[in-house]
Amino acid sequence: DWLENIRDWCISRQIWWGHRIPAWTHKQTGEVIVSKDPPANAEDYEQDPDVLDTWF
């Protein structure tokens, strides 16, 4: 039975396809915002470059 041998794995990957992780880090302060929408002053933030290796 495959469920007996199942192991956890990291759901974020550094690949070009997938769902972008909805997290942004402020370039100056390091503040992290998690939201379905980008922050109002998005130019001051950098979105997490990883993607979710999942299907929704």
CSV table of N, CA and C in Angstrom, one decimal:
chain,number,residue,atom,x,y,z
A,1,ASP,N,0.8,-1.2,0.0
A,1,ASP,CA,0.0,0.0,0.0
A,1,ASP,C,0.9,1.2,0.0
A,2,TRP,N,0.7,2.1,-1.0
A,2,TRP,CA,1.6,3.3,-1.1
A,2,TRP,C,1.4,4.3,0.0
A,3,LEU,N,0.3,4.3,0.7
A,3,LEU,CA,0.1,5.2,1.8
A,3,LEU,C,1.0,4.9,3.0
A,4,GLU,N,1.4,3.7,3.2
A,4,GLU,CA,2.3,3.3,4.3
A,4,GLU,C,3.7,3.9,4.1
A,5,ASN,N,4.1,4.1,2.9
A,5,ASN,CA,5.5,4.7,2.6
A,5,ASN,C,5.5,6.1,2.2
A,6,ILE,N,4.4,6.8,2.3
A,6,ILE,CA,4.3,8.2,1.9
A,6,ILE,C,5.1,9.1,2.8
A,7,ARG,N,5.8,10.1,2.2
A,7,ARG,CA,6.6,11.0,2.9
A,7,ARG,C,6.2,12.4,2.6
A,8,ASP,N,6.4,13.4,3.5
A,8,ASP,CA,6.2,14.8,3.2
A,8,ASP,C,7.2,15.3,2.2
A,9,TRP,N,6.8,16.3,1.4
A,9,TRP,CA,7.7,16.9,0.5
A,9,TRP,C,7.4,18.4,0.5
A,10,CYS,N,8.4,19.2,0.1
A,10,CYS,CA,8.2,20.6,0.1
A,10,CYS,C,7.3,21.0,-1.1
A,11,ILE,N,6.2,21.8,-0.8
A,11,ILE,CA,5.3,22.1,-1.9
A,11,ILE,C,5.7,23.3,-2.7
A,12,SER,N,6.8,24.0,-2.3
A,12,SER,CA,7.3,25.1,-3.1
A,12,SER,C,8.5,24.7,-3.9
A,13,ARG,N,8.5,25.2,-5.2
A,13,ARG,CA,9.6,24.8,-6.1
A,13,ARG,C,10.1,26.0,-6.8
A,14,GLN,N,11.3,25.9,-7.3
A,14,GLN,CA,11.9,27.0,-8.2
A,14,GLN,C,11.8,26.6,-9.6
A,15,ILE,N,10.6,26.6,-10.1
A,15,ILE,CA,10.3,26.2,-11.5
A,15,ILE,C,9.5,27.3,-12.1
A,16,TRP,N,9.4,27.2,-13.4
A,16,TRP,CA,8.7,28.3,-14.1
A,16,TRP,C,7.2,28.2,-14.2
A,17,TRP,N,6.6,27.0,-13.9
A,17,TRP,CA,5.2,26.8,-13.9
A,17,TRP,C,4.7,26.6,-12.5
A,18,GLY,N,3.4,26.8,-12.3
A,18,GLY,CA,2.8,26.5,-11.0
A,18,GLY,C,2.1,27.8,-10.5
A,19,HIS,N,1.6,27.7,-9.3
A,19,HIS,CA,0.9,28.9,-8.7
A,19,HIS,C,1.9,29.7,-7.9
A,20,ARG,N,2.0,31.0,-8.2
A,20,ARG,CA,2.9,31.8,-7.4
A,20,ARG,C,2.5,31.9,-6.0
A,21,ILE,N,3.4,31.8,-5.1
A,21,ILE,CA,3.1,32.0,-3.7
A,21,ILE,C,2.7,33.4,-3.4
A,22,PRO,N,1.6,33.6,-2.7
A,22,PRO,CA,1.1,35.0,-2.5
A,22,PRO,C,1.7,35.6,-1.3
A,23,ALA,N,3.0,35.8,-1.4
A,23,ALA,CA,3.8,36.4,-0.3
A,23,ALA,C,4.7,37.4,-0.9
A,24,TRP,N,4.7,38.6,-0.2
A,24,TRP,CA,5.6,39.7,-0.7
A,24,TRP,C,6.5,40.2,0.5
A,25,THR,N,7.7,40.5,0.2
A,25,THR,CA,8.7,41.0,1.2
A,25,THR,C,9.0,42.4,0.9
A,26,HIS,N,9.0,43.3,1.9
A,26,HIS,CA,9.3,44.7,1.7
A,26,HIS,C,10.8,44.8,1.4
A,27,LYS,N,11.2,45.5,0.4
A,27,LYS,CA,12.6,45.6,0.0
A,27,LYS,C,13.5,46.2,1.1
A,28,GLN,N,13.0,47.2,1.9
A,28,GLN,CA,13.8,47.9,2.9
A,28,GLN,C,13.6,47.3,4.3
A,29,THR,N,12.4,46.9,4.7
A,29,THR,CA,12.2,46.5,6.1
A,29,THR,C,12.2,45.0,6.3
A,30,GLY,N,11.9,44.3,5.2
A,30,GLY,CA,11.8,42.8,5.4
A,30,GLY,C,10.5,42.4,5.8
A,31,GLU,N,9.5,43.3,6.0
A,31,GLU,CA,8.2,43.0,6.4
A,31,GLU,C,7.6,42.0,5.3
A,32,VAL,N,6.9,41.0,5.8
A,32,VAL,CA,6.3,40.0,4.9
A,32,VAL,C,4.7,40.2,4.9
A,33,ILE,N,4.2,40.3,3.7
A,33,ILE,CA,2.7,40.4,3.6
A,33,ILE,C,2.2,39.1,2.8
A,34,VAL,N,1.2,38.4,3.3
A,34,VAL,CA,0.6,37.3,2.7
A,34,VAL,C,-0.8,37.7,2.4
A,35,SER,N,-1.2,37.7,1.1
A,35,SER,CA,-2.5,38.2,0.7
A,35,SER,C,-2.7,37.7,-0.8
A,36,LYS,N,-4.0,37.5,-1.1
A,36,LYS,CA,-4.3,37.1,-2.5
A,36,LYS,C,-4.1,38.3,-3.5
A,37,ASP,N,-4.1,39.5,-2.9
A,37,ASP,CA,-3.8,40.7,-3.8
A,37,ASP,C,-2.4,41.3,-3.4
A,38,PRO,N,-1.7,41.8,-4.4
A,38,PRO,CA,-0.5,42.5,-4.2
A,38,PRO,C,-0.6,43.7,-3.2
A,39,PRO,N,0.4,44.1,-2.5
A,39,PRO,CA,0.3,45.3,-1.6
A,39,PRO,C,0.0,46.5,-2.5
A,40,ALA,N,-0.6,47.5,-1.9
A,40,ALA,CA,-0.9,48.8,-2.6
A,40,ALA,C,0.3,49.4,-3.2
A,41,ASN,N,1.4,49.4,-2.5
A,41,ASN,CA,2.7,50.0,-3.0
A,41,ASN,C,3.6,48.9,-3.4
A,42,ALA,N,3.1,48.1,-4.4
A,42,ALA,CA,3.8,46.9,-4.9
A,42,ALA,C,5.3,47.1,-5.3
A,43,GLU,N,5.6,48.3,-5.8
A,43,GLU,CA,7.0,48.6,-6.2
A,43,GLU,C,8.0,48.5,-5.1
A,44,ASP,N,7.5,48.6,-3.8
A,44,ASP,CA,8.4,48.6,-2.7
A,44,ASP,C,8.5,47.1,-2.2
A,45,TYR,N,7.8,46.2,-2.8
A,45,TYR,CA,7.8,44.8,-2.3
A,45,TYR,C,8.4,43.9,-3.5
A,46,GLU,N,8.8,42.7,-3.1
A,46,GLU,CA,9.3,41.7,-4.0
A,46,GLU,C,8.5,40.4,-3.7
A,47,GLN,N,7.8,39.9,-4.8
A,47,GLN,CA,7.1,38.7,-4.5
A,47,GLN,C,8.0,37.4,-4.4
A,48,ASP,N,7.6,36.5,-3.6
A,48,ASP,CA,8.3,35.3,-3.4
A,48,ASP,C,8.5,34.6,-4.8
A,49,PRO,N,9.7,34.3,-5.2
A,49,PRO,CA,9.9,33.7,-6.6
A,49,PRO,C,9.5,32.3,-6.7
A,50,ASP,N,9.3,31.6,-5.6
A,50,ASP,CA,8.9,30.2,-5.7
A,50,ASP,C,7.4,30.0,-6.1
A,51,VAL,N,7.1,28.8,-6.6
A,51,VAL,CA,5.7,28.5,-6.9
A,51,VAL,C,5.2,27.3,-6.2
A,52,LEU,N,3.9,27.1,-6.0
A,52,LEU,CA,3.4,26.0,-5.3
A,52,LEU,C,3.3,24.8,-6.4
A,53,ASP,N,3.9,23.7,-6.0
A,53,ASP,CA,3.9,22.5,-6.9
A,53,ASP,C,2.7,21.7,-6.6
A,54,THR,N,1.5,22.3,-6.8
A,54,THR,CA,0.2,21.6,-6.4
A,54,THR,C,-0.8,21.9,-7.5
A,55,TRP,N,-1.9,21.2,-7.5
A,55,TRP,CA,-3.0,21.5,-8.3
A,55,TRP,C,-4.2,21.8,-7.5
A,56,PHE,N,-4.9,22.9,-7.8
A,56,PHE,CA,-6.1,23.3,-7.1
A,56,PHE,C,-7.3,23.2,-7.9
